[in-house]
């Protein structure tokens, strides 16, 4: 059963019962008071009539009855002074006077009548209902039954009309109430319905589905929270898809990178095995096998490093930048000299926190990347800046820039340059034993140090790689 | 799904039964209640006039006899109390009928007191003798009180309103139910029935009409009216005679109106002014 229907049914039933119960109590109360009022009014009329009859009894005594029974005295003369419809009976039940319709049998109402108390009862005479008050009016030994009838038909009709009006009001109230409650329930449950539709769509894979914000009430808050949840789910799903794609690409690239050297190794090994080759050719084949094996080894080491970087925590140590880069330059000197590349170093002194071996790998990878891009000149600068300059939110920062005059990276490739196995120029890279892992590794190391590599290149005249790290000024250290 | 639909239909059906059936149930209950009312029989007590039964032990009833024209020995009412009662009567509260309470005169005694007063007035030649004969065309009596709360004995508020009529002469008397004194009287008669020679000294009627009045404080007389202030100056008694003409066939008849009334002195001042100005 739907929530809206539940609301309509429960409210309608609840208010119907309350309305009917309240109406019953009110009308019952009205019955009570109108009937009591009628009895009270009838008692007053009876009292008045009693006085009139009593006065005549006192003045005329029993002669009155005899004269009246014999037709010598017209009681209707005093009856005109009486209130309501009146009948008078002698104590033996003979009718002295009756204002009631002819043939009305009243003897049954006389039984049990007393002088000090008045009996009352309701009786139907023809089409009308009367409230009879019966008592005895006595003087000395003489007495008469005095019957006063008050027509209460109007009161009963009024009661009927009230019930009828109550029924009309009830029907209207229920009708209008159902419409109103239905409208309200539709209004209240609309956000819930929207939520239901949205959840269905999301379940079917439409993660972009959102619900309208339905105000500040609980349902509105639910809608807002639902939207937040949907957004988080969408982001997570996108992230998972991205990761899955990256892994897929990684596996594909890895397989491809394995295949190329293995093909060479298998080919040259097969040649040596199947054919009697001259010593020179054997050496050449063995060199190829060694060379490709080295490539595979380098590839496996770098992949291992990548895996380790993902899962290991490193202890960073504070080092002085000018000394650090001097040492790093020393490390790279052989490589640079071999390739005929000059390195220009200009580093401001400051303190940064690094893991030396990793940072060395990062530096050598950047230098190696520049050499592979055909650079003949590499400049490394390190400068201290403040947060107000926009790199970081607070404190000092140390920005390292490695610039080369190599072939550069096309703008559209820059975003993917740190992906594993991604190579801008694959043939050139492979010739230089590259597998597209170096920059991915460098980025990981930068992240370990709390930074990120920023590549800038126009794709023609070299590349600039920046790395920003938190630092401490030399002055601070000297003050200590 | 189908089970759910059946459940929903069932709930709707039950609620429909409650909403519509509830109405019929309510109507049936109301009809039943009405039928109970109409079948109801009961008794109402009218406070019987057996005043002796309400008297404290050792206290003598002020009713010397019942049903035999017994004289009523009413309780004396002070002028101060008289003023309080008159103030309530004149405030115009709702009139209620009731049976005589302990100490109050019954109807027979009230009628006797009324007749006695009429007889006295006829003996003094104030009203025609034919009223003294006793056989009236119409007699009516009712015991009334004013439906209000007072800080004194409520029985003091009751009065018998008596009406006697014979040959177009009508006498209306207000008899104080506890004291048995006649505090107000109004007589209408045609001029031809009246005794015009006595109208000149109507101030003499006051002690006749109000015999319970002791020596008055002051007296005032005007044309067709006279008054006397009670000893404490709180209540005054006055009498007034006025006439109105009425066309009766070709004849012009004059209707005389005699008024005897006790009134609060505040109102008495107005009456005094009225009387002296006339």
XYZ file of C-alpha atoms in Angstrom:
758
model
C 0.000 0.000 0.000
C 1.373 3.375 -0.974
C 2.296 5.942 1.655
C -0.142 8.518 0.233
C -3.006 6.022 0.419
C -2.034 5.145 3.973
C -2.107 8.820 4.940
C -5.505 9.388 3.263
C -7.079 6.270 4.779
C -5.723 6.708 8.293
C -6.546 10.433 8.542
C -10.001 9.966 7.015
C -10.866 7.096 9.347
C -9.416 8.854 12.388
C -11.237 12.122 11.783
C -14.463 10.367 10.802
C -14.487 8.517 14.095
C -13.621 11.684 16.041
C -16.253 13.684 14.132
C -18.946 11.073 14.647
C -18.086 10.579 18.297
C -18.022 14.341 18.892
C -21.290 14.744 16.985
C -22.895 11.952 18.964
C -21.834 13.533 22.257
C -23.020 16.982 21.181
C -26.384 15.811 19.881
C -26.872 13.592 22.934
C -26.151 16.594 25.099
C -28.600 18.613 23.039
C -31.205 15.858 23.516
C -30.610 15.900 27.245
C -30.891 19.637 27.648
C -33.859 20.069 25.305
C -35.769 17.261 26.993
C -34.903 18.549 30.440
C -35.932 22.020 29.370
C -39.200 20.683 27.983
C -39.883 18.838 31.226
C -38.991 21.946 33.227
C -41.244 24.158 31.092
C -44.008 21.593 31.284
C -43.635 21.532 35.071
C -44.033 25.312 35.150
C -47.155 25.085 33.008
C -48.478 22.312 35.175
C -47.816 24.420 38.265
C -49.715 27.298 36.727
C -52.619 25.038 35.794
C -52.559 23.509 39.217
C -52.978 26.934 40.798
C -55.928 27.696 38.533
C -57.643 24.388 39.275
C -56.822 24.596 42.971
C -58.350 28.082 43.203
C -61.557 26.792 41.646
C -61.560 23.809 43.981
C -61.217 26.033 46.993
C -63.959 28.364 45.858
C -66.394 25.801 44.455
C -65.393 22.540 46.147
C -67.175 19.358 45.072
C -70.190 21.124 43.648
C -67.948 21.967 40.823
C -67.599 18.346 39.729
C -71.273 17.587 40.099
C -72.259 20.665 38.140
C -69.663 19.913 35.505
C -70.697 16.270 35.180
C -74.337 17.236 34.975
C -73.538 19.866 32.390
C -74.533 22.769 34.619
C -71.059 24.228 34.697
C -68.858 24.742 31.725
C -65.314 23.983 32.764
C -64.019 25.183 29.430
C -64.451 28.681 30.901
C -61.539 28.032 33.209
C -59.826 25.809 30.687
C -59.226 28.874 28.578
C -57.052 30.186 31.403
C -54.964 27.023 31.421
C -51.689 26.472 29.630
C -51.080 23.666 27.162
C -53.622 20.971 26.436
C -55.427 20.034 29.616
C -57.727 17.300 30.846
C -59.440 17.005 34.212
C -60.704 13.766 35.694
C -62.545 12.989 38.895
C -60.828 10.661 41.328
C -62.967 7.780 40.034
C -61.769 8.450 36.501
C -64.724 10.335 35.023
C -63.768 12.991 32.541
C -64.603 16.494 33.678
C -62.963 18.163 30.773
C -60.550 17.199 28.021
C -58.857 19.472 25.559
C -57.288 16.468 23.810
C -58.723 15.116 20.551
C -61.905 13.094 20.974
C -61.377 9.435 21.668
C -58.002 9.962 23.265
C -57.551 7.335 25.924
C -55.858 8.965 28.898
C -56.843 6.632 31.725
C -53.527 4.793 31.430
C -51.569 7.932 32.282
C -53.564 8.493 35.468
C -52.258 5.443 37.282
C -49.715 6.201 39.935
C -50.513 9.922 40.088
C -49.909 11.589 43.448
C -50.721 14.873 45.061
C -47.211 15.846 46.140
C -45.486 14.711 42.995
C -46.175 14.965 39.299
C -45.689 12.030 36.972
C -44.428 12.715 33.509
C -44.220 10.603 30.409
C -44.080 10.987 26.640
C -47.004 9.669 24.599
C -47.807 9.642 20.940
C -51.285 10.937 20.108
C -51.969 10.582 16.425
C -49.149 12.218 14.553
C -47.921 14.247 17.480
C -45.926 13.496 20.579
C -46.995 14.946 23.910
C -45.263 15.255 27.219
C -47.907 14.436 29.798
C -47.727 15.708 33.355
C -50.240 14.102 35.640
C -50.925 14.922 39.243
C -53.717 15.234 41.753
C -55.056 18.582 42.828
C -56.870 18.173 46.130
C -58.706 20.282 48.591
C -60.180 18.774 51.733
C -61.807 15.550 50.548
C -62.225 16.698 46.983
C -59.636 16.131 44.312
C -59.153 15.912 40.579
C -56.597 14.458 38.264
C -54.971 17.232 36.336
C -53.377 16.173 33.048
C -51.307 18.759 31.230
C -50.082 17.803 27.800
C -47.301 19.736 26.146
C -46.831 19.179 22.449
C -43.141 18.323 21.939
C -43.448 17.337 18.299
C -41.662 20.516 17.238
C -38.758 19.643 19.504
C -38.567 16.154 18.027
C -38.708 17.579 14.497
C -35.936 19.965 15.491
C -33.905 17.014 16.756
C -34.510 15.167 13.487
C -33.399 18.238 11.570
C -30.245 18.469 13.645
C -29.416 14.826 12.893
C -30.092 15.481 9.204
C -27.897 18.584 9.223
C -25.212 16.728 11.102
C -25.345 14.028 8.405
C -24.991 16.639 5.669
C -22.125 18.341 7.465
C -20.487 14.948 8.042
C -20.799 13.976 4.377
C -19.397 17.338 3.298
C -16.625 17.189 5.880
C -15.654 13.664 4.810
C -15.802 14.579 1.107
C -13.855 17.812 1.450
C -11.563 16.191 4.012
C -10.685 13.316 1.675
C -9.905 15.769 -1.143
C -7.799 17.934 1.158
C -5.952 15.012 2.720
C -5.399 13.526 -0.729
C -3.920 16.829 -1.918
C -1.766 17.107 1.175
C -0.588 13.515 0.903
C 0.305 14.035 -2.767
C 2.222 17.155 -1.777
C 3.975 15.414 1.118
C 4.842 12.229 -0.749
C 5.986 13.928 -3.968
C 9.654 14.129 -2.868
C 9.447 10.507 -1.706
C 8.107 9.468 -5.121
C 10.858 11.454 -6.813
C 13.373 9.689 -4.585
C 11.924 6.324 -5.546
C 12.171 7.147 -9.258
C 15.706 8.461 -8.789
C 16.837 5.350 -6.886
C 15.383 3.167 -9.627
C 17.292 5.100 -12.305
C 20.505 4.970 -10.283
C 20.000 1.243 -9.777
C 19.712 0.975 -13.572
C 23.050 2.763 -13.962
C 21.977 6.356 -14.476
C 24.293 7.851 -11.860
C 23.606 11.400 -12.999
C 19.988 11.282 -11.723
C 19.184 13.803 -8.964
C 16.003 14.847 -7.108
C 14.588 18.359 -6.714
C 15.330 19.871 -3.342
C 12.006 19.781 -1.485
C 12.572 22.432 1.181
C 14.046 22.311 4.640
C 11.864 19.680 6.263
C 12.902 16.078 6.927
C 11.947 14.977 3.417
C 13.860 17.928 1.978
C 16.893 16.957 4.043
C 16.515 13.379 2.865
C 16.457 14.595 -0.742
C 19.534 16.727 -0.132
C 21.384 13.834 1.491
C 20.281 11.560 -1.311
C 21.720 13.978 -3.871
C 24.992 14.089 -1.922
C 25.094 10.319 -1.755
C 24.343 10.039 -5.483
C 27.122 12.528 -6.202
C 29.572 10.535 -4.048
C 28.501 7.301 -5.733
C 28.902 8.862 -9.164
C 32.366 10.156 -8.299
C 33.367 6.801 -6.850
C 32.050 4.955 -9.869
C 33.928 7.305 -12.187
C 37.053 6.823 -10.101
C 36.647 3.062 -10.201
C 36.107 3.141 -13.951
C 39.168 5.332 -14.368
C 41.210 2.980 -12.194
C 39.928 -0.027 -14.104
C 40.857 1.658 -17.379
C 44.279 2.585 -16.077
C 44.846 -0.974 -14.915
C 43.666 -2.281 -18.240
C 45.998 0.110 -20.056
C 48.774 -0.802 -17.649
C 48.383 -4.521 -18.329
C 48.155 -3.935 -22.081
C 51.235 -1.684 -22.067
C 53.111 -4.041 -19.793
C 52.364 -6.971 -22.090
C 53.445 -4.899 -25.047
C 56.648 -3.773 -23.330
C 57.461 -7.384 -22.463
C 56.709 -8.616 -25.921
C 59.210 -6.366 -27.775
C 62.397 -7.358 -25.889
C 61.248 -10.967 -25.570
C 60.748 -11.169 -29.330
C 64.315 -9.936 -29.846
C 65.674 -12.284 -27.171
C 63.789 -15.287 -28.586
C 64.786 -14.408 -32.146
C 68.510 -14.047 -31.440
C 68.547 -17.085 -29.131
C 66.847 -19.163 -31.850
C 69.366 -17.955 -34.385
C 72.309 -18.898 -32.169
C 70.692 -22.258 -31.420
C 69.755 -23.260 -34.938
C 72.627 -21.883 -36.979
C 76.389 -22.008 -36.855
C 77.136 -18.311 -36.737
C 80.470 -16.631 -37.058
C 81.937 -15.318 -33.836
C 81.092 -11.699 -34.702
C 77.516 -12.475 -35.359
C 77.307 -14.597 -32.208
C 78.649 -11.665 -30.232
C 76.206 -9.339 -31.881
C 73.275 -11.675 -31.070
C 74.490 -12.130 -27.503
C 74.749 -8.344 -27.150
C 71.141 -7.934 -28.313
C 70.000 -10.578 -25.862
C 71.980 -8.860 -23.060
C 70.667 -5.447 -24.062
C 67.026 -6.534 -24.121
C 67.539 -8.456 -20.875
C 68.869 -5.265 -19.287
C 65.811 -3.452 -20.504
C 63.576 -6.069 -18.949
C 65.526 -5.894 -15.711
C 65.264 -2.094 -15.615
C 61.561 -2.399 -16.367
C 61.006 -4.916 -13.593
C 62.976 -2.785 -11.084
C 61.030 0.316 -11.911
C 57.700 -1.535 -11.685
C 58.815 -2.876 -8.345
C 59.621 0.658 -7.201
C 56.190 1.837 -8.344
C 54.524 -0.931 -6.392
C 56.599 -0.211 -3.302
C 55.840 3.520 -3.486
C 52.149 2.742 -3.380
C 52.367 0.649 -0.251
C 55.265 1.884 1.824
C 55.628 4.778 4.214
C 58.923 6.678 4.049
C 60.723 8.638 6.721
C 61.617 12.100 5.400
C 64.677 13.923 6.623
C 65.387 17.620 6.623
C 68.203 18.479 4.226
C 69.729 21.686 2.992
C 68.739 22.303 -0.619
C 71.994 23.744 -2.019
C 73.986 20.805 -0.603
C 71.371 18.253 -1.737
C 71.346 19.457 -5.336
C 75.139 19.678 -5.408
C 75.331 16.020 -4.438
C 72.622 15.075 -6.933
C 74.503 16.895 -9.697
C 77.613 14.938 -8.755
C 75.623 11.706 -9.063
C 74.393 12.682 -12.517
C 77.733 13.991 -13.736
C 78.853 10.679 -15.382
C 75.587 10.311 -17.236
C 75.610 13.931 -18.368
C 79.233 13.754 -19.432
C 78.581 10.539 -21.415
C 75.736 12.170 -23.295
C 77.526 15.480 -23.645
C 74.883 17.448 -21.748
C 75.706 20.445 -19.602
C 73.971 21.029 -16.249
C 73.547 24.462 -14.812
C 72.701 24.542 -11.115
C 71.294 27.554 -9.265
C 69.716 26.661 -5.928
C 68.895 28.968 -3.022
C 69.708 27.567 0.359
C 66.715 26.331 2.353
C 65.618 23.249 4.246
C 63.278 20.690 2.735
C 62.220 17.281 4.008
C 63.168 14.443 1.632
C 63.910 10.733 1.476
C 67.325 10.995 -0.119
C 67.354 7.849 -2.266
C 63.862 8.497 -3.615
C 64.602 12.131 -4.289
C 67.759 11.090 -6.099
C 65.678 8.726 -8.265
C 63.248 11.553 -8.986
C 66.082 13.908 -9.970
C 67.857 11.327 -12.127
C 64.593 10.409 -13.842
C 63.942 14.046 -14.701
C 67.515 14.447 -16.002
C 67.262 11.133 -17.894
C 63.957 12.247 -19.410
C 65.563 15.493 -20.578
C 68.497 13.586 -22.098
C 66.096 11.196 -23.856
C 64.277 14.245 -25.253
C 67.579 15.215 -26.882
C 68.454 18.068 -24.549
C 71.984 19.403 -24.615
C 71.530 21.844 -21.787
C 69.708 21.344 -18.514
C 69.251 24.020 -15.893
C 68.152 23.244 -12.386
C 66.918 26.132 -10.227
C 65.662 26.122 -6.671
C 64.114 29.179 -5.068
C 62.254 30.018 -1.884
C 58.836 31.644 -2.058
C 56.062 32.549 0.343
C 52.481 31.364 0.565
C 51.204 34.722 -0.645
C 52.653 33.939 -4.043
C 49.973 31.304 -4.546
C 51.699 27.909 -4.535
C 50.692 26.819 -1.079
C 48.292 28.173 1.524
C 50.689 28.874 4.370
C 54.360 29.147 5.267
C 57.362 29.042 2.891
C 57.740 26.880 -0.157
C 60.710 25.703 -2.210
C 60.145 25.452 -5.929
C 62.439 23.295 -8.030
C 62.488 23.744 -11.787
C 64.272 21.451 -14.217
C 64.425 23.033 -17.675
C 65.860 21.502 -20.787
C 66.199 22.468 -24.432
C 65.049 19.081 -25.746
C 62.265 18.316 -28.207
C 59.520 19.161 -25.656
C 56.133 17.567 -25.085
C 53.066 18.367 -27.189
C 50.467 20.231 -25.104
C 47.791 17.560 -25.581
C 50.181 14.873 -24.235
C 51.154 16.721 -21.043
C 48.168 15.445 -19.023
C 49.060 11.790 -19.684
C 52.811 12.069 -19.375
C 52.884 10.658 -15.843
C 50.842 7.576 -16.718
C 52.815 4.323 -16.566
C 54.023 3.064 -19.996
C 52.939 6.298 -21.646
C 55.508 7.457 -24.156
C 55.318 10.520 -26.369
C 57.674 9.077 -28.984
C 57.558 5.306 -28.529
C 60.201 4.340 -31.091
C 62.693 6.839 -29.777
C 61.952 5.827 -26.210
C 62.466 2.162 -26.865
C 65.727 2.806 -28.646
C 66.874 4.480 -25.473
C 65.695 1.525 -23.340
C 62.711 3.569 -22.128
C 59.482 1.934 -21.087
C 57.375 4.965 -20.079
C 57.783 4.281 -16.383
C 60.285 6.993 -15.379
C 57.936 9.981 -15.127
C 55.226 7.874 -13.507
C 57.801 6.908 -10.897
C 58.932 10.551 -10.529
C 55.341 11.679 -9.968
C 54.843 9.007 -7.305
C 58.006 10.178 -5.535
C 56.863 13.804 -5.740
C 53.576 12.728 -4.096
C 55.498 10.908 -1.359
C 57.195 14.292 -0.636
C 53.837 16.086 -0.511
C 54.063 17.704 -3.952
C 53.194 17.138 -7.572
C 55.089 17.541 -10.827
C 54.030 20.348 -13.086
C 55.028 20.040 -16.745
C 55.178 23.054 -19.032
C 56.072 22.761 -22.698
C 55.091 24.186 -26.053
C 56.051 20.898 -27.748
C 58.988 22.485 -29.600
C 61.562 24.166 -27.456
C 62.187 22.077 -24.378
C 60.283 21.222 -21.252
C 60.095 22.729 -17.793
C 59.230 20.463 -14.874
C 58.348 22.116 -11.581
C 58.007 20.702 -8.116
C 56.872 22.656 -5.106
C 57.709 21.516 -1.572
C 57.230 23.027 1.847
C 60.450 24.412 3.198
C 62.048 26.279 6.029
C 64.298 29.253 5.523
C 67.999 29.086 6.368
C 67.518 32.143 8.668
C 65.094 30.167 10.820
C 67.720 27.487 11.316
C 70.411 30.022 12.108
C 68.161 31.698 14.650
C 67.784 28.328 16.371
C 2.094 -7.443 -6.255
C -1.396 -8.837 -6.631
C -1.477 -9.694 -2.946
C -0.487 -6.103 -2.202
C -3.325 -4.777 -4.376
C -5.833 -7.027 -2.662
C -4.558 -5.795 0.710
C -4.923 -2.175 -0.397
C -8.443 -2.777 -1.653
C -9.306 -4.473 1.612
C -8.007 -1.529 3.660
C -9.991 0.907 1.487
C -13.077 -1.210 1.905
C -12.700 -1.378 5.672
C -12.171 2.380 5.934
C -15.227 2.950 3.738
C -17.228 0.705 6.037
C -15.973 2.674 9.054
C -16.752 6.055 7.468
C -20.228 5.171 6.182
C -21.094 2.553 8.785
C -19.955 4.941 11.503
C -22.591 7.399 10.399
C -25.358 4.796 10.472
C -24.145 3.561 13.845
C -24.179 7.099 15.235
C -27.657 7.697 13.842
C -28.862 4.409 15.299
C -27.396 5.312 18.693
C -29.023 8.748 18.578
C -32.364 7.231 17.591
C -32.020 4.755 20.415
C -31.280 7.555 22.854
C -34.310 9.455 21.640
C -36.463 6.376 21.956
C -35.172 5.958 25.511
C -36.133 9.537 26.235
C -39.585 9.124 24.777
C -40.114 5.952 26.762
C -38.939 7.605 29.924
C -41.290 8.075 32.857
C -40.468 10.063 35.911
C -41.652 12.217 38.741
C -41.164 15.850 39.539
C -41.518 17.150 43.032
C -43.571 20.317 43.322
C -42.665 21.037 46.952
C -45.953 20.209 48.698
C -47.639 22.771 50.885
C -47.410 20.674 54.000
C -45.627 23.530 55.738
C -46.091 22.131 59.223
C -43.789 19.245 58.423
C -40.967 21.677 57.785
C -41.312 23.468 61.101
C -38.712 22.880 63.751
C -39.674 20.838 66.799
C -41.614 22.874 69.362
C -42.340 25.640 66.876
C -45.996 26.285 66.365
C -47.326 26.282 62.902
C -48.640 29.609 61.756
C -51.442 27.750 60.090
C -54.257 27.306 62.500
C -56.178 24.921 60.298
C -56.251 23.472 56.833
C -58.997 23.593 54.321
C -61.414 25.228 56.668
C -60.628 28.855 55.995
C -58.046 29.002 58.740
C -56.557 32.401 59.469
C -52.905 32.838 58.681
C -50.735 34.179 61.469
C -47.979 35.544 59.305
C -44.523 36.540 60.355
C -44.020 40.207 60.933
C -41.676 41.823 58.400
C -39.591 44.794 59.430
C -39.630 47.934 57.333
C -36.004 47.395 56.429
C -36.739 43.872 55.187
C -39.835 45.137 53.428
C -37.639 47.640 51.583
C -35.202 44.877 50.575
C -38.013 42.682 49.238
C -39.573 45.560 47.340
C -36.185 46.392 45.850
C -35.898 42.840 44.493
C -39.473 42.829 43.182
C -38.973 46.162 41.462
C -35.688 45.040 39.916
C -37.822 43.035 37.487
C -36.284 39.564 37.806
C -37.781 36.480 36.173
C -40.974 35.347 37.871
C -41.192 31.693 38.926
C -44.158 29.766 40.230
C -43.793 27.434 43.156
C -45.641 25.603 45.870
C -45.793 27.232 49.295
C -42.665 26.788 51.353
C -42.608 26.277 55.126
C -44.016 29.335 56.865
C -45.699 30.666 53.758
C -49.448 30.855 53.446
C -51.207 28.347 51.256
C -53.655 29.213 48.537
C -56.719 28.912 50.724
C -55.225 31.233 53.267
C -54.161 33.658 50.569
C -57.653 33.685 49.068
C -59.128 34.189 52.516
C -56.764 37.068 53.109
C -57.718 38.523 49.735
C -61.442 38.168 50.342
C -61.048 39.623 53.800
C -59.246 42.631 52.334
C -61.968 43.094 49.724
C -64.633 42.829 52.410
C -62.875 45.454 54.503
C -62.656 47.758 51.501
C -66.329 47.267 50.698
C -67.277 47.846 54.340
C -65.439 51.124 54.163
C -67.354 51.969 50.995
C -64.213 52.167 48.879
C -65.285 49.530 46.412
C -68.811 48.322 45.584
C -70.526 45.962 47.987
C -71.316 43.387 45.352
C -67.692 42.296 45.447
C -68.147 41.266 49.059
C -70.837 38.750 48.229
C -68.221 36.104 47.586
C -69.387 34.481 44.405
C -66.882 35.665 41.887
C -67.036 34.950 38.190
C -63.335 34.276 38.052
C -60.799 33.579 40.719
C -57.161 32.963 40.067
C -54.253 32.580 42.397
C -50.608 31.817 41.880
C -47.647 31.834 44.157
C -44.644 33.498 42.609
C -41.161 34.406 43.522
C -38.359 36.215 41.762
C -35.641 34.016 40.335
C -32.617 35.659 41.865
C -30.056 35.238 44.615
C -30.467 37.274 47.768
C -28.588 37.580 51.043
C -31.702 37.033 53.123
C -34.353 34.329 53.519
C -35.620 33.581 50.019
C -39.091 32.800 51.383
C -39.540 36.554 51.890
C -39.561 37.045 48.133
C -42.684 34.965 47.519
C -46.050 36.549 46.965
C -49.506 35.361 46.048
C -50.936 37.065 43.028
C -54.716 36.914 43.383
C -57.285 37.848 40.835
C -60.978 38.284 41.520
C -63.482 39.334 38.900
C -67.205 39.933 39.050
C -69.419 41.911 36.689
C -66.523 43.671 35.004
C -65.023 44.654 38.332
C -61.539 43.186 38.686
C -59.349 43.115 41.739
C -55.714 42.073 41.587
C -53.934 41.642 44.870
C -50.334 40.931 45.742
C -50.182 39.150 49.081
C -46.811 38.714 50.721
C -46.648 34.942 51.272
C -44.682 34.958 54.522
C -46.409 37.807 56.317
C -49.854 37.432 54.769
C -49.974 41.206 54.242
C -51.427 42.736 51.113
C -48.718 44.891 49.634
C -50.300 45.819 46.372
C -53.804 46.061 45.024
C -55.253 47.182 41.765
C -58.982 47.605 41.223
C -60.708 48.388 37.954
C -64.348 49.308 37.912
C -66.733 51.367 35.864
C -67.567 54.778 37.195
C -71.213 53.789 37.553
C -70.202 51.091 40.044
C -67.922 53.366 42.066
C -68.616 55.492 45.113
C -67.484 58.893 43.975
C -68.352 60.714 47.190
C -65.417 59.113 49.036
C -62.735 59.909 46.505
C -62.049 63.259 48.112
C -60.419 61.842 51.217
C -58.421 59.017 49.818
C -55.592 59.562 52.328
C -57.905 57.883 54.809
C -57.821 54.729 52.708
C -54.168 54.108 53.468
C -54.547 52.680 57.004
C -57.543 50.682 55.755
C -55.662 49.182 52.815
C -52.448 48.661 54.758
C -53.622 47.874 58.320
C -50.179 46.548 59.271
C -48.732 50.032 58.833
C -47.988 51.684 62.134
C -47.817 55.423 62.679
C -46.399 56.987 59.528
C -43.543 59.425 59.450
C -45.149 61.873 57.094
C -48.091 62.116 54.810
C -48.647 63.763 51.486
C -51.829 64.381 49.595
C -52.458 65.363 46.009
C -55.393 65.376 43.638
C -56.662 61.793 43.416
C -53.669 60.452 45.260
C -52.152 60.269 48.712
C -49.169 58.680 50.364
C -47.666 57.975 53.752
C -44.061 57.220 54.589
C -43.380 54.406 57.028
C -41.770 55.179 60.367
C -38.198 54.415 59.301
C -38.584 56.340 56.087
C -37.610 53.435 53.835
C -40.994 52.410 52.515
C -44.038 54.406 51.653
C -47.619 53.411 51.003
C -49.671 55.271 48.501
C -53.063 55.195 46.949
C -54.028 56.602 43.629
C -57.288 56.895 41.775
C -57.318 57.518 38.078
C -59.893 57.267 35.357
C -60.022 56.605 31.659
C -62.963 56.851 29.295
C -64.108 54.167 26.952
C -66.684 54.245 24.181
C -69.258 51.619 24.903
C -71.867 51.732 22.186
C -73.247 55.239 22.097
C -72.252 55.917 25.688
C -68.986 57.140 27.015
C -68.038 55.158 30.078
C -65.374 56.032 32.568
C -63.123 53.344 33.919
C -61.828 53.949 37.414
C -58.527 52.544 38.495
C -57.649 52.265 42.172
C -54.072 51.532 43.013
C -52.799 50.651 46.478
C -49.127 50.010 46.632
C -46.139 49.795 48.898
C -43.066 51.224 47.319
C -39.465 51.940 48.126
C -38.972 55.445 49.416
C -36.683 56.302 46.495
C -39.612 55.608 44.227
C -41.913 57.102 46.839
C -40.123 60.421 46.364
C -41.069 60.339 42.723
C -44.594 59.432 43.683
C -44.583 62.214 46.233
C -43.458 64.653 43.580
C -46.112 63.340 41.260
C -48.782 63.584 43.926
C -47.842 67.067 45.187
C -47.515 68.419 41.676
C -51.030 67.303 40.975
